Amino acid sequence: MSTSERLIESTRELLWERGYVGTSPKAILERAQAGQGSMYHHFKGKPDLALAAIRRTAQEMRAAAEAVLTGPGTPYERIEAYLRRERDVLRGCPVGRLTMDPDVIADDTLRAPVDETLDWLREQIAQLVEEGREQGEFAPSLDGEAIAATVVATVQGGYVLARASGSPTAFEAGVRGLLSLLATHKNPLA
């Protein structure tokens, strides 16, 4: 792995563990096992490196979500696959955790990949709901945008509740509850 890759990966890990303020250039360099001038050789400074790390985290989240949302199955099954996919629930969502970092949220540039990723996710899920309505799987009255917002809120809120309790049980209960509510809007003739 190149030095710039080690710097990005180290920054990603530290942002997840410590947040923006707690991620010092010294800690990044130590974790990356890189020399003092390395960061400034590859990046303009901590904000530039943090942006590269946040973009990488967002890209990985998109790829993982896209794999199940565009995979096989009915729209309901793909939403279910997204909700039930393997996650480190107690560690939290690396993108979602950035929304709780006041320094990331206060900086339009750092916040942009977070906003774009969550917007993309809601759009993908809303399109799945629409596809399910067109195929007759979901009731015509189902609002795709509202369901998409609910799916994202359930996942992100589930992470928070699981971390607070130290158990994935709250996350799993939220997923089961949302799926049972969504199932009640399935067309019985489909």
mmCIF file with all atom_site columns, C-alpha atoms in Angstrom:
data_model
loop_
_atom_site.group_PDB
_atom_site.id
_atom_site.type_symbol
_atom_site.label_atom_id
_atom_site.label_alt_id
_atom_site.label_comp_id
_atom_site.label_asym_id
_atom_site.label_entity_id
_atom_site.label_seq_id
_atom_site.pdbx_PDB_ins_code
_atom_site.Cartn_x
_atom_site.Cartn_y
_atom_site.Cartn_z
_atom_site.occupancy
_atom_site.B_iso_or_equiv
_atom_site.pdbx_formal_charge
_atom_site.auth_seq_id
_atom_site.auth_comp_id
_atom_site.auth_asym_id
_atom_site.auth_atom_id
_atom_site.pdbx_PDB_model_num
ATOM 1   C CA . MET A 1 1   ? 0.000   0.000   0.000   1.00 0.00 ? 1   MET A CA 1
ATOM 2   C CA . SER A 1 2   ? 1.383   3.407   -0.958  1.00 0.00 ? 2   SER A CA 1
ATOM 3   C CA . THR A 1 3   ? 2.052   6.119   1.592   1.00 0.00 ? 3   THR A CA 1
ATOM 4   C CA . SER A 1 4   ? -0.920  8.189   0.404   1.00 0.00 ? 4   SER A CA 1
ATOM 5   C CA . GLU A 1 5   ? -3.184  5.114   0.729   1.00 0.00 ? 5   GLU A CA 1
ATOM 6   C CA . ARG A 1 6   ? -1.902  4.443   4.252   1.00 0.00 ? 6   ARG A CA 1
ATOM 7   C CA . LEU A 1 7   ? -2.569  8.073   5.159   1.00 0.00 ? 7   LEU A CA 1
ATOM 8   C CA . ILE A 1 8   ? -6.133  7.913   3.801   1.00 0.00 ? 8   ILE A CA 1
ATOM 9   C CA . GLU A 1 9   ? -6.891  4.591   5.523   1.00 0.00 ? 9   GLU A CA 1
ATOM 10  C CA . SER A 1 10  ? -5.411  5.787   8.818   1.00 0.00 ? 10  SER A CA 1
ATOM 11  C CA . THR A 1 11  ? -7.435  8.975   8.650   1.00 0.00 ? 11  THR A CA 1
ATOM 12  C CA . ARG A 1 12  ? -10.622 7.013   7.905   1.00 0.00 ? 12  ARG A CA 1
ATOM 13  C CA . GLU A 1 13  ? -10.062 4.827   10.958  1.00 0.00 ? 13  GLU A CA 1
ATOM 14  C CA . LEU A 1 14  ? -9.231  7.758   13.210  1.00 0.00 ? 14  LEU A CA 1
ATOM 15  C CA . LEU A 1 15  ? -12.229 9.803   12.050  1.00 0.00 ? 15  LEU A CA 1
ATOM 16  C CA . TRP A 1 16  ? -14.466 6.850   12.895  1.00 0.00 ? 16  TRP A CA 1
ATOM 17  C CA . GLU A 1 17  ? -12.829 6.313   16.276  1.00 0.00 ? 17  GLU A CA 1
ATOM 18  C CA . ARG A 1 18  ? -12.106 9.879   17.406  1.00 0.00 ? 18  ARG A CA 1
ATOM 19  C CA . GLY A 1 19  ? -13.877 12.369  15.161  1.00 0.00 ? 19  GLY A CA 1
ATOM 20  C CA . TYR A 1 20  ? -12.303 15.249  13.281  1.00 0.00 ? 20  TYR A CA 1
ATOM 21  C CA . VAL A 1 21  ? -10.907 17.223  16.223  1.00 0.00 ? 21  VAL A CA 1
ATOM 22  C CA . GLY A 1 22  ? -9.507  14.063  17.840  1.00 0.00 ? 22  GLY A CA 1
ATOM 23  C CA . THR A 1 23  ? -7.714  13.110  14.629  1.00 0.00 ? 23  THR A CA 1
ATOM 24  C CA . SER A 1 24  ? -4.424  14.941  14.851  1.00 0.00 ? 24  SER A CA 1
ATOM 25  C CA . PRO A 1 25  ? -1.826  14.967  12.091  1.00 0.00 ? 25  PRO A CA 1
ATOM 26  C CA . LYS A 1 26  ? 0.562   13.291  14.539  1.00 0.00 ? 26  LYS A CA 1
ATOM 27  C CA . ALA A 1 27  ? -1.910  10.440  15.172  1.00 0.00 ? 27  ALA A CA 1
ATOM 28  C CA . ILE A 1 28  ? -2.469  10.013  11.433  1.00 0.00 ? 28  ILE A CA 1
ATOM 29  C CA . LEU A 1 29  ? 1.262   9.811   10.753  1.00 0.00 ? 29  LEU A CA 1
ATOM 30  C CA . GLU A 1 30  ? 1.783   7.332   13.607  1.00 0.00 ? 30  GLU A CA 1
ATOM 31  C CA . ARG A 1 31  ? -1.062  5.091   12.474  1.00 0.00 ? 31  ARG A CA 1
ATOM 32  C CA . ALA A 1 32  ? 0.092   5.249   8.837   1.00 0.00 ? 32  ALA A CA 1
ATOM 33  C CA . GLN A 1 33  ? 3.710   4.682   9.858   1.00 0.00 ? 33  GLN A CA 1
ATOM 34  C CA . ALA A 1 34  ? 4.652   7.636   7.698   1.00 0.00 ? 34  ALA A CA 1
ATOM 35  C CA . GLY A 1 35  ? 7.262   10.326  8.072   1.00 0.00 ? 35  GLY A CA 1
ATOM 36  C CA . GLN A 1 36  ? 6.450   13.863  9.131   1.00 0.00 ? 36  GLN A CA 1
ATOM 37  C CA . GLY A 1 37  ? 6.589   15.369  5.635   1.00 0.00 ? 37  GLY A CA 1
ATOM 38  C CA . SER A 1 38  ? 4.501   12.627  4.043   1.00 0.00 ? 38  SER A CA 1
ATOM 39  C CA . MET A 1 39  ? 1.118   14.195  4.706   1.00 0.00 ? 39  MET A CA 1
ATOM 40  C CA . TYR A 1 40  ? 2.110   17.508  3.181   1.00 0.00 ? 40  TYR A CA 1
ATOM 41  C CA . HIS A 1 41  ? 3.799   15.826  0.234   1.00 0.00 ? 41  HIS A CA 1
ATOM 42  C CA . HIS A 1 42  ? 0.526   14.073  -0.734  1.00 0.00 ? 42  HIS A CA 1
ATOM 43  C CA . PHE A 1 43  ? -2.103  16.431  0.717   1.00 0.00 ? 43  PHE A CA 1
ATOM 44  C CA . LYS A 1 44  ? -2.441  20.166  1.404   1.00 0.00 ? 44  LYS A CA 1
ATOM 45  C CA . GLY A 1 45  ? -3.092  19.478  5.076   1.00 0.00 ? 45  GLY A CA 1
ATOM 46  C CA . LYS A 1 46  ? -5.445  17.777  7.477   1.00 0.00 ? 46  LYS A CA 1
ATOM 47  C CA . PRO A 1 47  ? -8.664  19.109  5.845   1.00 0.00 ? 47  PRO A CA 1
ATOM 48  C CA . ASP A 1 48  ? -7.583  17.844  2.409   1.00 0.00 ? 48  ASP A CA 1
ATOM 49  C CA . LEU A 1 49  ? -6.640  14.442  3.811   1.00 0.00 ? 49  LEU A CA 1
ATOM 50  C CA . ALA A 1 50  ? -9.879  14.263  5.823   1.00 0.00 ? 50  ALA A CA 1
ATOM 51  C CA . LEU A 1 51  ? -11.860 15.015  2.663   1.00 0.00 ? 51  LEU A CA 1
ATOM 52  C CA . ALA A 1 52  ? -10.095 12.175  0.808   1.00 0.00 ? 52  ALA A CA 1
ATOM 53  C CA . ALA A 1 53  ? -10.847 9.844   3.728   1.00 0.00 ? 53  ALA A CA 1
ATOM 54  C CA . ILE A 1 54  ? -14.509 10.894  3.933   1.00 0.00 ? 54  ILE A CA 1
ATOM 55  C CA . ARG A 1 55  ? -14.916 10.448  0.171   1.00 0.00 ? 55  ARG A CA 1
ATOM 56  C CA . ARG A 1 56  ? -13.413 6.961   0.384   1.00 0.00 ? 56  ARG A CA 1
ATOM 57  C CA . THR A 1 57  ? -15.713 6.038   3.268   1.00 0.00 ? 57  THR A CA 1
ATOM 58  C CA . ALA A 1 58  ? -18.716 7.325   1.314   1.00 0.00 ? 58  ALA A CA 1
ATOM 59  C CA . GLN A 1 59  ? -17.659 5.368   -1.795  1.00 0.00 ? 59  GLN A CA 1
ATOM 60  C CA . GLU A 1 60  ? -17.363 2.155   0.207   1.00 0.00 ? 60  GLU A CA 1
ATOM 61  C CA . MET A 1 61  ? -20.762 2.661   1.818   1.00 0.00 ? 61  MET A CA 1
ATOM 62  C CA . ARG A 1 62  ? -22.322 3.273   -1.605  1.00 0.00 ? 62  ARG A CA 1
ATOM 63  C CA . ALA A 1 63  ? -20.692 0.172   -3.064  1.00 0.00 ? 63  ALA A CA 1
ATOM 64  C CA . ALA A 1 64  ? -21.907 -2.039  -0.200  1.00 0.00 ? 64  ALA A CA 1
ATOM 65  C CA . ALA A 1 65  ? -25.440 -0.632  -0.413  1.00 0.00 ? 65  ALA A CA 1
ATOM 66  C CA . GLU A 1 66  ? -25.530 -0.783  -4.202  1.00 0.00 ? 66  GLU A CA 1
ATOM 67  C CA . ALA A 1 67  ? -24.508 -4.444  -4.198  1.00 0.00 ? 67  ALA A CA 1
ATOM 68  C CA . VAL A 1 68  ? -27.685 -5.438  -2.352  1.00 0.00 ? 68  VAL A CA 1
ATOM 69  C CA . LEU A 1 69  ? -30.046 -2.764  -3.665  1.00 0.00 ? 69  LEU A CA 1
ATOM 70  C CA . THR A 1 70  ? -29.335 -3.723  -7.291  1.00 0.00 ? 70  THR A CA 1
ATOM 71  C CA . GLY A 1 71  ? -28.962 -7.432  -6.579  1.00 0.00 ? 71  GLY A CA 1
ATOM 72  C CA . PRO A 1 72  ? -31.419 -10.214 -7.271  1.00 0.00 ? 72  PRO A CA 1
ATOM 73  C CA . GLY A 1 73  ? -34.924 -10.342 -5.888  1.00 0.00 ? 73  GLY A CA 1
ATOM 74  C CA . THR A 1 74  ? -38.056 -8.288  -5.700  1.00 0.00 ? 74  THR A CA 1
ATOM 75  C CA . PRO A 1 75  ? -37.898 -4.683  -4.514  1.00 0.00 ? 75  PRO A CA 1
ATOM 76  C CA . TYR A 1 76  ? -39.040 -5.785  -1.033  1.00 0.00 ? 76  TYR A CA 1
ATOM 77  C CA . GLU A 1 77  ? -36.366 -8.503  -0.944  1.00 0.00 ? 77  GLU A CA 1
ATOM 78  C CA . ARG A 1 78  ? -33.665 -6.026  -1.960  1.00 0.00 ? 78  ARG A CA 1
ATOM 79  C CA . ILE A 1 79  ? -34.740 -3.546  0.708   1.00 0.00 ? 79  ILE A CA 1
ATOM 80  C CA . GLU A 1 80  ? -34.751 -6.418  3.185   1.00 0.00 ? 80  GLU A CA 1
ATOM 81  C CA . ALA A 1 81  ? -31.267 -7.466  2.013   1.00 0.00 ? 81  ALA A CA 1
ATOM 82  C CA . TYR A 1 82  ? -30.038 -3.903  2.569   1.00 0.00 ? 82  TYR A CA 1
ATOM 83  C CA . LEU A 1 83  ? -31.515 -3.773  6.062   1.00 0.00 ? 83  LEU A CA 1
ATOM 84  C CA . ARG A 1 84  ? -30.184 -7.201  7.028   1.00 0.00 ? 84  ARG A CA 1
ATOM 85  C CA . ARG A 1 85  ? -26.757 -6.966  5.378   1.00 0.00 ? 85  ARG A CA 1
ATOM 86  C CA . GLU A 1 86  ? -23.690 -7.641  7.496   1.00 0.00 ? 86  GLU A CA 1
ATOM 87  C CA . ARG A 1 87  ? -22.753 -4.598  9.602   1.00 0.00 ? 87  ARG A CA 1
ATOM 88  C CA . ASP A 1 88  ? -20.581 -3.850  12.604  1.00 0.00 ? 88  ASP A CA 1
ATOM 89  C CA . VAL A 1 89  ? -23.619 -2.453  14.408  1.00 0.00 ? 89  VAL A CA 1
ATOM 90  C CA . LEU A 1 90  ? -21.871 -1.655  17.678  1.00 0.00 ? 90  LEU A CA 1
ATOM 91  C CA . ARG A 1 91  ? -19.182 0.313   15.908  1.00 0.00 ? 91  ARG A CA 1
ATOM 92  C CA . GLY A 1 92  ? -21.758 2.433   14.083  1.00 0.00 ? 92  GLY A CA 1
ATOM 93  C CA . CYS A 1 93  ? -21.996 3.689   10.549  1.00 0.00 ? 93  CYS A CA 1
ATOM 94  C CA . PRO A 1 94  ? -18.801 5.410   9.412   1.00 0.00 ? 94  PRO A CA 1
ATOM 95  C CA . VAL A 1 95  ? -20.817 7.880   7.310   1.00 0.00 ? 95  VAL A CA 1
ATOM 96  C CA . GLY A 1 96  ? -23.593 8.332   9.859   1.00 0.00 ? 96  GLY A CA 1
ATOM 97  C CA . ARG A 1 97  ? -21.085 9.021   12.621  1.00 0.00 ? 97  ARG A CA 1
ATOM 98  C CA . LEU A 1 98  ? -19.692 11.888  10.574  1.00 0.00 ? 98  LEU A CA 1
ATOM 99  C CA . THR A 1 99  ? -23.108 13.587  10.808  1.00 0.00 ? 99  THR A CA 1
ATOM 100 C CA . MET A 1 100 ? -22.591 13.790  14.558  1.00 0.00 ? 100 MET A CA 1
ATOM 101 C CA . ASP A 1 101 ? -19.181 15.429  14.217  1.00 0.00 ? 101 ASP A CA 1
ATOM 102 C CA . PRO A 1 102 ? -19.736 19.190  14.602  1.00 0.00 ? 102 PRO A CA 1
ATOM 103 C CA . ASP A 1 103 ? -16.500 20.018  12.770  1.00 0.00 ? 103 ASP A CA 1
ATOM 104 C CA . VAL A 1 104 ? -17.470 17.950  9.729   1.00 0.00 ? 104 VAL A CA 1
ATOM 105 C CA . ILE A 1 105 ? -21.024 19.305  9.647   1.00 0.00 ? 105 ILE A CA 1
ATOM 106 C CA . ALA A 1 106 ? -19.814 22.907  10.010  1.00 0.00 ? 106 ALA A CA 1
ATOM 107 C CA . ASP A 1 107 ? -17.535 22.561  6.967   1.00 0.00 ? 107 ASP A CA 1
ATOM 108 C CA . ASP A 1 108 ? -19.486 22.508  3.682   1.00 0.00 ? 108 ASP A CA 1
ATOM 109 C CA . THR A 1 109 ? -16.654 20.757  1.843   1.00 0.00 ? 109 THR A CA 1
ATOM 110 C CA . LEU A 1 110 ? -16.269 17.958  4.406   1.00 0.00 ? 110 LEU A CA 1
ATOM 111 C CA . ARG A 1 111 ? -20.036 17.574  4.783   1.00 0.00 ? 111 ARG A CA 1
ATOM 112 C CA . ALA A 1 112 ? -20.722 17.353  1.027   1.00 0.00 ? 112 ALA A CA 1
ATOM 113 C CA . PRO A 1 113 ? -19.757 13.657  0.545   1.00 0.00 ? 113 PRO A CA 1
ATOM 114 C CA . VAL A 1 114 ? -21.853 12.741  3.595   1.00 0.00 ? 114 VAL A CA 1
ATOM 115 C CA . ASP A 1 115 ? -24.914 14.613  2.272   1.00 0.00 ? 115 ASP A CA 1
ATOM 116 C CA . GLU A 1 116 ? -24.431 13.226  -1.229  1.00 0.00 ? 116 GLU A CA 1
ATOM 117 C CA . THR A 1 117 ? -24.181 9.654   0.035   1.00 0.00 ? 117 THR A CA 1
ATOM 118 C CA . LEU A 1 118 ? -27.288 9.843   2.210   1.00 0.00 ? 118 LEU A CA 1
ATOM 119 C CA . ASP A 1 119 ? -29.204 11.567  -0.608  1.00 0.00 ? 119 ASP A CA 1
ATOM 120 C CA . TRP A 1 120 ? -28.054 8.851   -3.038  1.00 0.00 ? 120 TRP A CA 1
ATOM 121 C CA . LEU A 1 121 ? -29.161 6.125   -0.632  1.00 0.00 ? 121 LEU A CA 1
ATOM 122 C CA . ARG A 1 122 ? -32.617 7.638   -0.184  1.00 0.00 ? 122 ARG A CA 1
ATOM 123 C CA . GLU A 1 123 ? -32.976 7.986   -3.966  1.00 0.00 ? 123 GLU A CA 1
ATOM 124 C CA . GLN A 1 124 ? -32.028 4.334   -4.545  1.00 0.00 ? 124 GLN A CA 1
ATOM 125 C CA . ILE A 1 125 ? -34.533 3.082   -1.986  1.00 0.00 ? 125 ILE A CA 1
ATOM 126 C CA . ALA A 1 126 ? -37.277 5.415   -3.253  1.00 0.00 ? 126 ALA A CA 1
ATOM 127 C CA . GLN A 1 127 ? -36.689 4.044   -6.775  1.00 0.00 ? 127 GLN A CA 1
ATOM 128 C CA . LEU A 1 128 ? -37.008 0.487   -5.437  1.00 0.00 ? 128 LEU A CA 1
ATOM 129 C CA . VAL A 1 129 ? -40.326 1.344   -3.809  1.00 0.00 ? 129 VAL A CA 1
ATOM 130 C CA . GLU A 1 130 ? -41.506 2.907   -7.067  1.00 0.00 ? 130 GLU A CA 1
ATOM 131 C CA . GLU A 1 131 ? -40.388 -0.194  -8.956  1.00 0.00 ? 131 GLU A CA 1
ATOM 132 C CA . GLY A 1 132 ? -42.349 -2.320  -6.488  1.00 0.00 ? 132 GLY A CA 1
ATOM 133 C CA . ARG A 1 133 ? -45.433 -0.152  -6.984  1.00 0.00 ? 133 ARG A CA 1
ATOM 134 C CA . GLU A 1 134 ? -45.136 -0.424  -10.786 1.00 0.00 ? 134 GLU A CA 1
ATOM 135 C CA . GLN A 1 135 ? -44.774 -4.208  -10.555 1.00 0.00 ? 135 GLN A CA 1
ATOM 136 C CA . GLY A 1 136 ? -47.767 -4.433  -8.233  1.00 0.00 ? 136 GLY A CA 1
ATOM 137 C CA . GLU A 1 137 ? -45.690 -5.680  -5.278  1.00 0.00 ? 137 GLU A CA 1
ATOM 138 C CA . PHE A 1 138 ? -46.466 -2.605  -3.170  1.00 0.00 ? 138 PHE A CA 1
ATOM 139 C CA . ALA A 1 139 ? -49.751 -0.794  -2.745  1.00 0.00 ? 139 ALA A CA 1
ATOM 140 C CA . PRO A 1 140 ? -50.141 2.226   -5.057  1.00 0.00 ? 140 PRO A CA 1
ATOM 141 C CA . SER A 1 141 ? -50.488 4.521   -2.037  1.00 0.00 ? 141 SER A CA 1
ATOM 142 C CA . LEU A 1 142 ? -46.984 3.751   -0.717  1.00 0.00 ? 142 LEU A CA 1
ATOM 143 C CA . ASP A 1 143 ? -44.798 6.886   -0.765  1.00 0.00 ? 143 ASP A CA 1
ATOM 144 C CA . GLY A 1 144 ? -41.310 5.935   -1.968  1.00 0.00 ? 144 GLY A CA 1
ATOM 145 C CA . GLU A 1 145 ? -39.580 9.031   -0.589  1.00 0.00 ? 145 GLU A CA 1
ATOM 146 C CA . ALA A 1 146 ? -41.166 8.571   2.833   1.00 0.00 ? 146 ALA A CA 1
ATOM 147 C CA . ILE A 1 147 ? -40.233 4.891   2.922   1.00 0.00 ? 147 ILE A CA 1
ATOM 148 C CA . ALA A 1 148 ? -36.669 5.717   1.848   1.00 0.00 ? 148 ALA A CA 1
ATOM 149 C CA . ALA A 1 149 ? -36.359 8.302   4.624   1.00 0.00 ? 149 ALA A CA 1
ATOM 150 C CA . THR A 1 150 ? -37.744 5.765   7.096   1.00 0.00 ? 150 THR A CA 1
ATOM 151 C CA . VAL A 1 151 ? -35.276 3.077   6.005   1.00 0.00 ? 151 VAL A CA 1
ATOM 152 C CA . VAL A 1 152 ? -32.307 5.426   6.410   1.00 0.00 ? 152 VAL A CA 1
ATOM 153 C CA . ALA A 1 153 ? -33.624 6.721   9.748   1.00 0.00 ? 153 ALA A CA 1
ATOM 154 C CA . THR A 1 154 ? -34.161 3.158   11.009  1.00 0.00 ? 154 THR A CA 1
ATOM 155 C CA . VAL A 1 155 ? -30.623 2.122   10.100  1.00 0.00 ? 155 VAL A CA 1
ATOM 156 C CA . GLN A 1 156 ? -28.939 5.235   11.482  1.00 0.00 ? 156 GLN A CA 1
ATOM 157 C CA . GLY A 1 157 ? -31.121 5.330   14.597  1.00 0.00 ? 157 GLY A CA 1
ATOM 158 C CA . GLY A 1 158 ? -30.578 1.601   15.067  1.00 0.00 ? 158 GLY A CA 1
ATOM 159 C CA . TYR A 1 159 ? -26.828 2.172   15.164  1.00 0.00 ? 159 TYR A CA 1
ATOM 160 C CA . VAL A 1 160 ? -27.267 4.833   17.853  1.00 0.00 ? 160 VAL A CA 1
ATOM 161 C CA . LEU A 1 161 ? -29.540 2.659   19.989  1.00 0.00 ? 161 LEU A CA 1
ATOM 162 C CA . ALA A 1 162 ? -27.278 -0.379  19.626  1.00 0.00 ? 162 ALA A CA 1
ATOM 163 C CA . ARG A 1 163 ? -24.199 1.628   20.615  1.00 0.00 ? 163 ARG A CA 1
ATOM 164 C CA . ALA A 1 164 ? -26.033 3.149   23.577  1.00 0.00 ? 164 ALA A CA 1
ATOM 165 C CA . SER A 1 165 ? -27.127 -0.265  24.875  1.00 0.00 ? 165 SER A CA 1
ATOM 166 C CA . GLY A 1 166 ? -23.950 -2.115  23.919  1.00 0.00 ? 166 GLY A CA 1
ATOM 167 C CA . SER A 1 167 ? -26.033 -4.694  22.058  1.00 0.00 ? 167 SER A CA 1
ATOM 168 C CA . PRO A 1 168 ? -27.187 -5.121  18.453  1.00 0.00 ? 168 PRO A CA 1
ATOM 169 C CA . THR A 1 169 ? -30.660 -6.083  19.729  1.00 0.00 ? 169 THR A CA 1
ATOM 170 C CA . ALA A 1 170 ? -32.130 -2.578  19.292  1.00 0.00 ? 170 ALA A CA 1
ATOM 171 C CA . PHE A 1 171 ? -30.845 -2.380  15.705  1.00 0.00 ? 171 PHE A CA 1
ATOM 172 C CA . GLU A 1 172 ? -32.280 -5.791  14.872  1.00 0.00 ? 172 GLU A CA 1
ATOM 173 C CA . ALA A 1 173 ? -35.633 -4.926  16.474  1.00 0.00 ? 173 ALA A CA 1
ATOM 174 C CA . GLY A 1 174 ? -35.863 -1.728  14.415  1.00 0.00 ? 174 GLY A CA 1
ATOM 175 C CA . VAL A 1 175 ? -35.157 -3.661  11.219  1.00 0.00 ? 175 VAL A CA 1
ATOM 176 C CA . ARG A 1 176 ? -37.748 -6.327  12.059  1.00 0.00 ? 176 ARG A CA 1
ATOM 177 C CA . GLY A 1 177 ? -40.325 -3.657  12.888  1.00 0.00 ? 177 GLY A CA 1
ATOM 178 C CA . LEU A 1 178 ? -39.736 -1.707  9.688   1.00 0.00 ? 178 LEU A CA 1
ATOM 179 C CA . LEU A 1 179 ? -39.890 -4.841  7.545   1.00 0.00 ? 179 LEU A CA 1
ATOM 180 C CA . SER A 1 180 ? -43.145 -5.909  9.161   1.00 0.00 ? 180 SER A CA 1
ATOM 181 C CA . LEU A 1 181 ? -44.638 -2.458  8.527   1.00 0.00 ? 181 LEU A CA 1
ATOM 182 C CA . LEU A 1 182 ? -43.427 -2.509  4.926   1.00 0.00 ? 182 LEU A CA 1
ATOM 183 C CA . ALA A 1 183 ? -44.831 -6.015  4.465   1.00 0.00 ? 183 ALA A CA 1
ATOM 184 C CA . THR A 1 184 ? -48.283 -4.738  5.403   1.00 0.00 ? 184 THR A CA 1
ATOM 185 C CA . HIS A 1 185 ? -48.120 -2.507  2.305   1.00 0.00 ? 185 HIS A CA 1
ATOM 186 C CA . LYS A 1 186 ? -47.353 -5.371  -0.021  1.00 0.00 ? 186 LYS A CA 1
ATOM 187 C CA . ASN A 1 187 ? -50.029 -6.142  -2.537  1.00 0.00 ? 187 ASN A CA 1
ATOM 188 C CA . PRO A 1 188 ? -51.535 -9.520  -1.519  1.00 0.00 ? 188 PRO A CA 1
ATOM 189 C CA . LEU A 1 189 ? -52.116 -10.352 -5.185  1.00 0.00 ? 189 LEU A CA 1
ATOM 190 C CA . ALA A 1 190 ? -48.450 -9.893  -6.130  1.00 0.00 ? 190 ALA A CA 1
#
